[in-house]
CSV table of C-alpha atoms in Angstrom, one decimal:
chain,number,residue,atom,x,y,z
A,1,MET,CA,17.2,46.7,93.9
A,2,LEU,CA,19.9,48.9,95.3
A,3,LYS,CA,20.0,52.6,94.3
A,4,PRO,CA,22.6,53.2,91.5
A,5,THR,CA,25.4,55.7,91.4
A,6,VAL,CA,24.2,58.3,88.9
A,7,VAL,CA,26.9,59.7,86.5
A,8,ILE,CA,25.6,62.7,84.6
A,9,GLY,CA,27.4,63.2,81.2
A,10,SER,CA,28.9,60.5,78.9
A,11,GLY,CA,32.1,62.3,77.9
A,12,ILE,CA,35.5,60.8,78.6
A,13,SER,CA,35.4,61.7,82.2
A,14,GLY,CA,31.8,60.4,82.7
A,15,LEU,CA,32.6,57.1,81.0
A,16,ALA,CA,35.9,56.7,82.8
A,17,THR,CA,34.2,57.5,86.2
A,18,ALA,CA,31.5,54.9,85.4
A,19,LEU,CA,34.1,52.4,84.6
A,20,LEU,CA,36.1,52.8,87.7
A,21,LEU,CA,33.0,52.7,89.8
A,22,GLY,CA,31.4,49.8,87.9
A,23,ARG,CA,34.7,47.8,88.6
A,24,SER,CA,34.4,48.6,92.3
A,25,GLY,CA,31.0,46.7,92.3
A,26,ARG,CA,28.7,49.5,92.2
A,27,ARG,CA,25.6,49.6,89.9
A,28,VAL,CA,26.0,52.8,87.6
A,29,VAL,CA,23.6,54.7,85.5
A,30,VAL,CA,25.0,57.1,83.0
A,31,LEU,CA,22.6,59.9,81.9
A,32,GLU,CA,23.4,61.6,78.5
A,33,GLN,CA,21.3,64.5,77.1
A,34,ALA,CA,22.5,63.8,73.5
A,35,SER,CA,21.3,60.9,71.3
A,36,GLN,CA,24.7,59.0,71.5
A,37,PRO,CA,27.4,58.9,74.0
A,38,ALA,CA,30.3,61.3,74.0
A,39,PRO,CA,28.9,63.7,71.5
A,40,VAL,CA,32.0,66.0,71.5
A,41,ILE,CA,34.8,63.4,71.2
A,42,ARG,CA,33.3,60.9,68.9
A,43,GLY,CA,33.8,63.1,65.8
A,44,PHE,CA,31.4,63.3,62.9
A,45,HIS,CA,30.9,62.3,59.2
A,46,ARG,CA,30.4,64.8,56.4
A,47,SER,CA,30.4,64.3,52.6
A,48,GLY,CA,31.8,60.7,53.1
A,49,HIS,CA,34.6,62.0,55.4
A,50,TYR,CA,35.2,61.3,59.2
A,51,PHE,CA,36.5,64.3,61.1
A,52,ASN,CA,38.2,63.7,64.4
A,53,SER,CA,36.7,67.0,66.0
A,54,GLY,CA,37.1,66.3,69.6
A,55,PHE,CA,40.6,64.8,69.9
A,56,HIS,CA,43.7,65.4,67.8
A,57,TYR,CA,46.8,64.1,69.7
A,58,ALA,CA,48.0,63.6,73.3
A,59,GLY,CA,51.2,63.8,75.2
A,60,GLY,CA,52.4,61.2,77.7
A,61,PHE,CA,51.3,58.0,76.0
A,62,SER,CA,54.8,56.6,75.8
A,63,SER,CA,56.0,54.1,78.4
A,64,GLY,CA,56.2,55.9,81.9
A,65,GLY,CA,53.9,58.6,80.8
A,66,PRO,CA,50.6,59.1,82.7
A,67,LEU,CA,48.3,58.4,79.7
A,68,ASP,CA,50.2,55.0,79.2
A,69,ARG,CA,49.5,54.3,82.8
A,70,PHE,CA,45.7,55.3,82.8
A,71,SER,CA,45.0,53.5,79.8
A,72,ARG,CA,46.6,50.3,80.9
A,73,HIS,CA,44.8,50.6,84.3
A,74,LEU,CA,41.5,51.0,82.6
A,75,GLY,CA,42.1,48.1,80.2
A,76,LEU,CA,42.1,50.4,76.9
A,77,SER,CA,45.6,49.9,75.7
A,78,ALA,CA,44.9,46.8,73.8
A,79,ASP,CA,42.3,48.4,71.7
A,80,LEU,CA,44.1,51.6,71.1
A,81,GLU,CA,46.5,51.9,68.1
A,82,LEU,CA,48.9,54.7,68.9
A,83,VAL,CA,50.4,56.7,66.0
A,84,PRO,CA,53.8,58.4,67.0
A,85,TRP,CA,54.1,62.0,66.1
A,86,CYS,CA,57.0,63.0,63.9
A,87,GLU,CA,60.1,63.1,66.4
A,88,GLN,CA,62.0,65.5,64.3
A,89,GLY,CA,59.2,68.2,64.6
A,90,GLY,CA,55.7,67.2,65.6
A,91,ASP,CA,54.7,70.6,66.7
A,92,LEU,CA,55.3,73.1,64.1
A,93,LEU,CA,55.2,76.9,64.8
A,94,ARG,CA,54.7,79.4,62.3
A,95,ILE,CA,55.2,83.1,63.2
A,96,MET,CA,53.9,85.4,60.6
A,97,SER,CA,55.4,89.0,61.4
A,98,PRO,CA,58.2,88.5,60.4
A,99,LEU,CA,57.8,85.1,58.9
A,100,HIS,CA,59.6,82.3,60.7
A,101,ASN,CA,59.2,78.6,61.2
A,102,TYR,CA,60.2,76.2,63.9
A,103,GLN,CA,59.8,72.4,64.4
A,104,LEU,CA,59.7,71.4,68.0
A,105,PRO,CA,60.7,67.7,68.3
A,106,SER,CA,59.5,65.1,70.7
A,107,GLY,CA,61.8,63.9,73.6
A,108,PHE,CA,63.1,66.0,76.4
A,109,ALA,CA,66.7,65.6,75.4
A,110,GLU,CA,65.7,66.4,71.7
A,111,VAL,CA,63.7,69.5,72.8
A,112,ARG,CA,66.7,70.7,75.0
A,113,SER,CA,69.0,70.2,72.0
A,114,TYR,CA,66.8,72.0,69.5
A,115,LEU,CA,66.2,74.9,71.7
A,116,CYS,CA,69.7,75.4,72.6
A,117,ASP,CA,70.9,75.2,69.1
A,118,CYS,CA,68.3,77.8,68.0
A,119,PHE,CA,69.1,80.1,70.9
A,120,PRO,CA,72.6,79.3,72.0
A,121,ALA,CA,72.8,82.6,74.0
A,122,ALA,CA,69.9,81.5,76.2
A,123,ALA,CA,71.2,77.9,76.7
A,124,ALA,CA,71.7,78.2,80.5
A,125,GLU,CA,68.2,79.6,81.0
A,126,ILE,CA,66.7,77.0,78.7
A,127,GLU,CA,68.4,74.1,80.7
A,128,THR,CA,67.1,75.6,84.0
A,129,TYR,CA,63.5,76.1,82.6
A,130,LEU,CA,63.4,72.6,81.0
A,131,ASP,CA,64.6,71.1,84.3
A,132,GLU,CA,61.8,72.6,86.1
A,133,VAL,CA,59.2,71.4,83.4
A,134,GLU,CA,60.7,67.8,83.4
A,135,ALA,CA,60.5,67.7,87.2
A,136,GLU,CA,56.9,68.9,87.2
A,137,TRP,CA,55.2,67.3,84.2
A,138,CYS,CA,54.4,63.9,85.7
A,139,ARG,CA,53.4,65.2,89.2
A,140,PHE,CA,49.8,64.3,88.9
A,141,PRO,CA,47.5,62.9,91.7
A,142,TYR,CA,47.7,59.0,91.9
A,143,LEU,CA,50.8,58.9,89.6
A,144,ASP,CA,53.2,60.7,92.2
A,145,PRO,CA,52.7,59.1,95.5
A,146,SER,CA,54.3,62.1,97.2
A,147,LEU,CA,51.6,64.5,96.0
A,148,ASP,CA,48.6,65.3,98.1
A,149,ILE,CA,45.4,66.0,95.9
A,150,ARG,CA,44.8,69.2,98.0
A,151,ASP,CA,48.3,70.4,97.0
A,152,TYR,CA,47.6,69.8,93.4
A,153,ARG,CA,44.8,72.4,93.3
A,154,PHE,CA,46.6,74.9,95.4
A,155,GLN,CA,49.8,74.7,93.2
A,156,ILE,CA,47.7,75.8,90.2
A,157,VAL,CA,45.9,78.6,91.9
A,158,HIS,CA,48.8,80.2,93.5
A,159,SER,CA,51.5,79.1,90.9
A,160,GLN,CA,53.5,82.0,89.1
A,161,SER,CA,52.1,82.7,85.9
A,162,LEU,CA,53.6,81.4,82.6
A,163,GLY,CA,54.3,84.8,81.4
A,164,GLU,CA,56.0,85.8,84.5
A,165,ARG,CA,58.2,82.6,84.3
A,166,LEU,CA,59.1,83.4,80.7
A,167,ALA,CA,60.0,87.0,81.2
A,168,CYS,CA,63.7,86.0,81.4
A,169,PHE,CA,63.4,85.0,77.8
A,170,SER,CA,62.3,88.5,76.7
A,171,PRO,CA,65.6,89.0,74.7
A,172,TRP,CA,64.5,86.0,72.6
A,173,PRO,CA,60.8,86.5,71.9
A,174,ASP,CA,60.7,83.5,69.3
A,175,LEU,CA,61.6,81.3,72.1
A,176,GLN,CA,58.9,82.8,74.5
A,177,THR,CA,56.5,81.8,71.5
A,178,LEU,CA,57.8,78.2,71.3
A,179,LEU,CA,57.6,77.8,75.1
A,180,SER,CA,54.1,79.2,75.4
A,181,MET,CA,52.3,78.0,72.3
A,182,HIS,CA,50.9,75.0,74.0
A,183,THR,CA,48.5,77.3,76.0
A,184,PHE,CA,46.4,77.2,73.0
A,185,LEU,CA,45.5,73.6,73.7
A,186,TYR,CA,43.8,74.7,77.0
A,187,GLY,CA,42.5,78.1,76.0
A,188,VAL,CA,44.3,80.4,78.7
A,189,ASP,CA,46.7,83.2,77.6
A,190,PRO,CA,50.2,83.0,79.2
A,191,ASP,CA,49.4,86.1,81.5
A,192,VAL,CA,47.1,84.1,83.5
A,193,ALA,CA,48.2,80.5,82.7
A,194,SER,CA,49.8,78.7,85.6
A,195,HIS,CA,53.5,77.9,85.1
A,196,CYS,CA,52.8,74.8,87.2
A,197,LEU,CA,49.9,73.5,85.0
A,198,ASN,CA,51.6,74.4,81.7
A,199,ALA,CA,54.6,72.5,82.8
A,200,ARG,CA,52.5,69.3,83.1
A,201,ILE,CA,50.6,69.9,80.0
A,202,ALA,CA,53.5,71.2,77.7
A,203,GLY,CA,55.9,68.6,79.4
A,204,SER,CA,53.7,65.8,78.4
A,205,TYR,CA,54.2,66.7,74.7
A,206,TYR,CA,57.9,67.2,75.3
A,207,HIS,CA,58.0,63.7,76.7
A,208,SER,CA,56.1,62.1,73.8
A,209,ALA,CA,53.2,62.9,71.3
A,210,HIS,CA,50.8,60.5,69.7
A,211,ALA,CA,47.6,60.4,67.6
A,212,VAL,CA,45.1,57.4,68.1
A,213,SER,CA,44.2,55.6,64.8
A,214,GLY,CA,40.5,56.3,64.5
A,215,GLY,CA,40.7,59.3,66.7
A,216,GLY,CA,38.2,60.1,69.5
A,217,ARG,CA,35.9,57.4,68.2
A,218,ALA,CA,38.5,54.8,68.9
A,219,ILE,CA,39.0,55.9,72.6
A,220,LEU,CA,35.2,55.9,72.9
A,221,ASP,CA,34.8,52.5,71.6
A,222,ALA,CA,37.5,51.1,74.0
A,223,LEU,CA,35.8,52.6,76.8
A,224,LEU,CA,32.3,51.2,75.9
A,225,LYS,CA,33.9,47.8,75.4
A,226,GLN,CA,35.3,47.9,78.9
A,227,LEU,CA,32.0,49.2,80.4
A,228,GLY,CA,30.1,46.3,78.8
A,229,ASN,CA,31.9,44.0,81.5
A,230,TYR,CA,30.3,45.7,84.4
A,231,ASP,CA,26.8,46.7,85.7
A,232,VAL,CA,26.6,50.1,83.9
A,233,GLU,CA,23.7,51.4,81.9
A,234,ILE,CA,24.0,54.2,79.6
A,235,ARG,CA,20.7,56.3,79.0
A,236,CYS,CA,20.9,58.7,76.1
A,237,GLN,CA,18.3,61.5,75.5
A,238,SER,CA,18.1,61.9,79.4
A,239,GLU,CA,18.2,65.5,80.1
A,240,VAL,CA,18.6,66.4,83.8
A,241,THR,CA,16.8,69.4,85.1
A,242,GLY,CA,17.5,69.2,88.9
A,243,LEU,CA,18.3,67.3,92.0
A,244,GLU,CA,16.4,66.2,95.1
A,245,ASN,CA,18.0,66.0,98.6
A,246,SER,CA,16.9,65.1,102.0
A,247,GLY,CA,18.6,67.1,104.7
A,248,ASP,CA,22.1,67.6,103.3
A,249,ARG,CA,22.3,64.6,101.3
A,250,VAL,CA,21.4,64.1,97.6
A,251,THR,CA,18.7,61.4,97.0
A,252,ALA,CA,17.7,61.6,93.3
A,253,VAL,CA,18.1,63.0,90.0
A,254,VAL,CA,15.1,64.8,88.2
A,255,LEU,CA,14.8,64.5,84.5
A,256,ALA,CA,13.0,66.4,82.0
A,257,GLY,CA,9.4,65.3,81.9
A,258,GLY,CA,9.3,64.9,85.6
A,259,GLU,CA,10.9,61.5,86.0
A,260,ARG,CA,12.7,61.0,89.2
A,261,LEU,CA,15.7,58.6,89.5
A,262,PRO,CA,16.6,57.8,92.9
A,263,ALA,CA,20.4,57.6,93.5
A,264,ALA,CA,22.8,56.4,96.1
A,265,GLU,CA,25.4,59.1,94.8
A,266,VAL,CA,25.5,61.4,91.9
A,267,VAL,CA,28.5,62.6,89.8
A,268,ALA,CA,28.3,65.4,87.5
A,269,THR,CA,30.7,65.8,84.8
A,270,VAL,CA,29.2,68.7,82.9
A,271,ALA,CA,29.9,72.4,82.9
A,272,PRO,CA,29.8,73.9,86.4
A,273,GLN,CA,27.2,76.4,85.4
A,274,GLN,CA,24.8,73.7,84.8
A,275,VAL,CA,25.6,72.1,88.2
A,276,ALA,CA,24.8,75.4,89.9
A,277,ASN,CA,21.4,75.4,88.2
A,278,TRP,CA,20.6,72.0,89.5
A,279,LEU,CA,21.7,73.0,93.1
A,280,GLU,CA,18.9,75.6,93.2
A,281,GLY,CA,16.4,74.4,95.9
A,282,THR,CA,18.8,72.1,97.6
A,283,SER,CA,20.5,72.7,100.9
A,284,VAL,CA,23.5,74.0,99.2
A,285,ARG,CA,24.3,77.6,100.1
A,286,PRO,CA,23.6,80.2,97.1
A,287,VAL,CA,27.2,81.6,97.5
A,288,TYR,CA,28.5,78.2,96.5
A,289,GLN,CA,26.2,78.3,93.4
A,290,LYS,CA,27.2,81.7,92.5
A,291,ARG,CA,30.9,80.7,92.5
A,292,LEU,CA,30.2,77.9,90.2
A,293,LYS,CA,28.4,80.2,87.8
A,294,GLY,CA,31.1,82.8,87.9
A,295,LEU,CA,34.0,80.6,86.9
A,296,ARG,CA,36.1,81.9,84.1
A,297,GLN,CA,35.7,80.0,80.9
A,298,THR,CA,37.9,79.5,77.9
A,299,PRO,CA,37.1,81.1,74.6
A,300,SER,CA,35.0,79.3,72.1
A,301,ALA,CA,36.2,78.7,68.6
A,302,TYR,CA,35.4,78.2,64.9
A,303,LEU,CA,36.3,74.8,63.5
A,304,VAL,CA,36.8,74.7,59.7
A,305,CYS,CA,36.8,71.3,58.2
A,306,SER,CA,38.2,70.6,54.8
A,307,THR,CA,40.0,68.3,52.6
A,308,SER,CA,43.6,68.6,51.2
A,309,GLN,CA,45.8,66.0,49.5
A,310,ALA,CA,48.9,68.3,50.4
A,311,ALA,CA,48.0,67.8,54.0
A,312,ARG,CA,49.2,64.1,53.8
A,313,SER,CA,52.7,65.4,53.6
A,314,VAL,CA,52.6,68.9,55.0
A,315,LEU,CA,50.9,67.8,58.2
A,316,ALA,CA,51.9,64.1,58.4
A,317,GLY,CA,52.5,63.4,62.0
A,318,ARG,CA,52.4,67.0,62.8
A,319,ASN,CA,50.4,69.8,64.0
A,320,LEU,CA,50.8,73.4,63.0
A,321,PHE,CA,50.5,76.5,65.5
A,322,CYS,CA,50.3,79.8,63.5
A,323,CYS,CA,50.3,83.1,65.3
A,324,GLN,CA,50.7,86.8,64.0
A,325,GLU,CA,53.5,88.0,66.3
A,326,ARG,CA,56.5,86.8,68.2
A,327,GLY,CA,56.5,86.9,72.0
A,328,LEU,CA,54.2,85.2,74.4
A,329,PHE,CA,51.8,83.1,72.2
A,330,ARG,CA,48.3,84.6,72.3
A,331,ALA,CA,45.1,83.3,70.8
A,332,ALA,CA,43.9,86.9,70.3
A,333,GLU,CA,40.2,85.7,70.2
A,334,ALA,CA,39.0,89.3,70.6
A,335,ASP,CA,41.0,90.5,67.7
A,336,GLU,CA,39.9,90.6,64.0
A,337,LEU,CA,40.1,87.3,62.2
A,338,THR,CA,43.3,88.2,60.3
A,339,ARG,CA,45.2,88.5,63.6
A,340,ARG,CA,44.0,85.4,65.4
A,341,ALA,CA,46.2,82.6,66.0
A,342,PHE,CA,45.0,79.2,64.8
A,343,PHE,CA,45.9,75.4,65.1
A,344,LEU,CA,45.9,73.0,62.3
A,345,SER,CA,45.7,69.2,62.6
A,346,ALA,CA,45.1,66.7,59.9
A,347,GLU,CA,44.3,63.0,59.6
A,348,GLU,CA,45.4,61.9,56.1
A,349,ASP,CA,43.6,64.3,53.8
A,350,ARG,CA,41.2,65.5,56.3
A,351,LEU,CA,42.0,68.8,58.0
A,352,ILE,CA,40.6,70.8,60.8
A,353,ALA,CA,41.6,74.5,61.4
A,354,ILE,CA,40.6,75.9,65.0
A,355,PHE,CA,40.4,79.6,65.2
A,356,PRO,CA,39.6,81.0,68.7
A,357,ALA,CA,36.4,83.1,69.0
A,358,LEU,CA,34.0,84.5,71.5
A,359,TYR,CA,30.4,83.3,72.0
A,360,THR,CA,29.3,87.0,71.9
A,361,GLU,CA,30.3,87.2,68.1
A,362,VAL,CA,27.5,84.9,67.2
A,363,ALA,CA,25.0,85.1,70.2
A,364,ASP,CA,22.5,87.2,68.0
A,365,ARG,CA,22.5,84.5,65.3
A,366,ALA,CA,21.3,81.6,67.6
A,367,ARG,CA,17.5,82.1,66.4
A,368,ASP,CA,18.6,82.2,62.8
A,369,ARG,CA,20.5,79.0,63.4
A,370,GLU,CA,17.5,77.2,64.9
A,371,SER,CA,15.3,78.2,62.0
A,372,GLY,CA,17.9,77.4,59.4
A,373,SER,CA,17.3,80.7,57.6
A,374,ALA,CA,18.8,81.5,54.4
A,375,ALA,CA,20.6,84.5,55.9
A,376,TYR,CA,22.3,82.1,58.6
A,377,LEU,CA,23.5,79.8,55.9
A,378,ARG,CA,24.8,82.5,53.8
A,379,TRP,CA,26.7,84.1,56.8
A,380,LYS,CA,28.1,80.7,57.5
A,381,GLN,CA,29.3,80.2,54.0
A,382,GLU,CA,31.0,83.7,53.8
A,383,LEU,CA,32.7,83.1,57.2
A,384,ALA,CA,33.9,79.7,56.3
A,385,ALA,CA,35.5,81.1,53.0
A,386,GLU,CA,37.2,83.9,54.9
A,387,LEU,CA,38.7,81.4,57.4
A,388,LEU,CA,39.8,79.0,54.7
A,389,GLY,CA,41.3,81.8,53.0
A,390,LEU,CA,43.3,82.8,56.0
A,391,VAL,CA,44.6,79.2,56.2
A,392,ALA,CA,45.5,79.2,52.5
A,393,HIS,CA,47.2,82.6,52.7
A,394,LYS,CA,49.3,81.8,55.8
A,395,VAL,CA,50.1,78.2,55.0
A,396,PRO,CA,50.5,78.3,51.2
A,397,GLU,CA,51.7,74.7,51.2
A,398,LEU,CA,48.1,73.7,51.5
A,399,ASP,CA,47.2,74.7,48.0
A,400,ASP,CA,44.3,72.4,47.4
A,401,LEU,CA,42.0,73.0,50.3
A,402,GLU,CA,38.3,72.1,49.7
A,403,PHE,CA,35.7,73.3,52.3
A,404,VAL,CA,33.6,70.6,53.9
A,405,ASP,CA,31.9,72.1,57.0
A,406,LEU,CA,32.1,74.7,59.6
A,407,ALA,CA,31.2,74.6,63.4
A,408,THR,CA,30.7,77.9,65.3
A,409,PRO,CA,30.6,78.6,69.0
A,410,LEU,CA,26.7,77.8,68.6
A,411,THR,CA,27.7,74.3,67.4
A,412,LEU,CA,29.9,73.9,70.5
A,413,ARG,CA,27.3,75.2,72.9
A,414,ARG,CA,24.9,72.8,71.6
A,415,PHE,CA,27.2,69.7,71.8
A,416,SER,CA,29.3,70.4,74.7
A,417,GLY,CA,26.5,71.8,77.0
A,418,ASN,CA,28.6,74.9,77.9
A,419,PRO,CA,26.6,78.1,78.0
A,420,SER,CA,29.3,80.0,76.1
A,421,GLY,CA,30.5,77.1,73.9
A,422,ALA,CA,33.8,77.2,75.6
A,423,LEU,CA,36.1,75.0,73.6
A,424,TYR,CA,38.1,73.7,76.6
A,425,GLY,CA,35.4,74.4,79.1
A,426,THR,CA,36.4,76.0,82.5
A,427,ALA,CA,39.7,77.9,82.4
A,428,HIS,CA,42.5,76.8,84.7
A,429,CYS,CA,44.2,80.0,85.6
A,430,VAL,CA,46.2,81.7,88.3
A,431,GLY,CA,44.0,82.9,91.3
A,432,GLN,CA,40.8,80.9,90.2
A,433,TYR,CA,39.7,78.2,92.7
A,434,ASN,CA,38.0,75.6,90.3
A,435,PRO,CA,35.7,73.1,91.9
A,436,HIS,CA,36.7,70.2,94.0
A,437,ALA,CA,35.3,66.7,93.4
A,438,LEU,CA,33.5,67.0,96.8
A,439,THR,CA,30.7,69.5,97.0
A,440,ARG,CA,28.7,71.1,99.7
A,441,LEU,CA,25.9,68.5,99.2
A,442,ASP,CA,26.8,65.0,100.7
A,443,GLY,CA,26.7,62.2,98.1
A,444,PHE,CA,27.1,64.6,95.2
A,445,TYR,CA,30.3,64.9,93.3
A,446,ILE,CA,31.9,66.8,90.4
A,447,SER,CA,34.2,65.4,87.7
A,448,GLY,CA,35.3,66.6,84.3
A,449,GLN,CA,38.0,68.9,83.0
A,450,ALA,CA,36.9,71.7,85.5
A,451,VAL,CA,38.3,69.7,88.4
A,452,SER,CA,41.7,68.7,87.0
A,453,ALA,CA,42.8,69.8,83.7
A,454,PRO,CA,41.7,70.1,80.1
A,455,GLY,CA,42.2,67.5,77.3
A,456,LEU,CA,42.2,63.5,77.3
A,457,LEU,CA,44.7,63.5,80.2
A,458,GLY,CA,42.7,66.0,82.2
A,459,ALA,CA,39.5,64.2,81.6
A,460,LEU,CA,40.9,60.7,82.8
A,461,LEU,CA,42.7,62.4,85.7
A,462,SER,CA,39.4,64.0,86.8
A,463,ALA,CA,37.8,60.5,86.9
A,464,TYR,CA,40.5,59.2,89.3
A,465,VAL,CA,40.2,62.2,91.5
A,466,THR,CA,36.5,61.9,91.8
A,467,CYS,CA,36.5,58.1,92.3
A,468,GLY,CA,39.2,58.6,94.8
A,469,ALA,CA,36.9,60.8,96.8
A,470,LEU,CA,34.2,58.1,96.5
A,471,LEU,CA,36.3,54.9,97.0
A,472,GLY,CA,39.2,56.2,98.9
A,473,PRO,CA,42.5,57.2,97.3
A,474,ASP,CA,44.7,54.4,98.5
A,475,LEU,CA,42.7,51.8,96.5
A,476,LEU,CA,43.4,53.5,93.1
A,477,GLN,CA,46.9,54.6,94.1
A,478,ARG,CA,47.8,50.9,94.8
A,479,GLU,CA,46.3,49.7,91.5
A,480,LEU,CA,48.0,52.5,89.5
A,481,GLN,CA,51.4,51.6,91.0
A,482,ARG,CA,51.1,48.0,89.9
A,483,CYS,CA,50.9,49.4,86.3
A,484,LEU,CA,54.4,50.8,86.5
């Protein structure tokens, strides 16, 4: 039997990579450490409620958008029921000091009109800025035939920072907040966020915004359905501990317990720090391993799950970004809880509040968590009450919040495999060279958000970038162009 291509990790990027390779005729084995595929995006049930923990909404699903093209090419569209976000204001912004609310609509024309109406003195600068964003937002590999993949990486690394680009709006600090709030969705403050990447991410939401009925579970089910048509095996509870190589080429994956799985190629879709550990003992130089380990990570988070009948109206077709002060939107993960920004997303009466956090806040509680001690449970209950109290205080419209569960950076570390529980994984920021799909070990590739961008769009894009390196970029380019 031919050696399989082994994909490590069964998140969206891993499953999309397996699907593209399976469709090319390869035999593929997907290895997942957890007991079920896609442990992050699949969501969870608590107290009879399903919480969509790993996916809330996405930009670019409307006709002509990159997610529309990717989902049609992968065969997912027929199984995804898109729920359009409120066109009049799908992204709500609340600035606390002093209190002011904004409702950013969907559609580039609508965004232009709204911002120019709110800040008429800045209209000329707004038009220029949004012209840049609209020109940039869809410039992704395989969707823009003129864009070289190598240029895509260097544009982000050497881009002007978002904070620098928005300096011209300093007379209008509320406008700066509106134009930088989407940085919360990829965990990088505007001072180091790439203006180029932010234009592509925020621009996707300006283009269109949708939820998916059934959330991340529906996307997962659609992928698994397509994978069933090809020679793809998913093996859960399969922890990878190392790689084997012969000369400069990977030859096998080593699993916990000593099992050795021969491989024609290997694609890792997990945190780069884990990849670096597996490369120890191979022919890859230590300096490359050190670079992977040293990549800047995004903050972690507290995720507070609750129910609220009021959310059915307050957050119907909307998300809410809340920050303490006007100016560049900052997550403030190192500040006291009362000053941190947070993000609210609801599906009917189920609400998730995301507060940025640092793993160091909870690292000393890891042992208590494993033992389930009374002290740990008491601390978690007290923290949940404080966080939910902040939501109730700053968003009093949600006057019937009922706590259900709390995830901490310890939870995120366990389910994502990221050592610091980073909510969005490896940061994409000015000056940082994130890993390329090709590595220094022949036949070993990297995929996942670290390679391309965060979120659903970034996860799918990384699959195309990596499979383009394996299959040749022209094949996927031609296929995607037929999906116009």
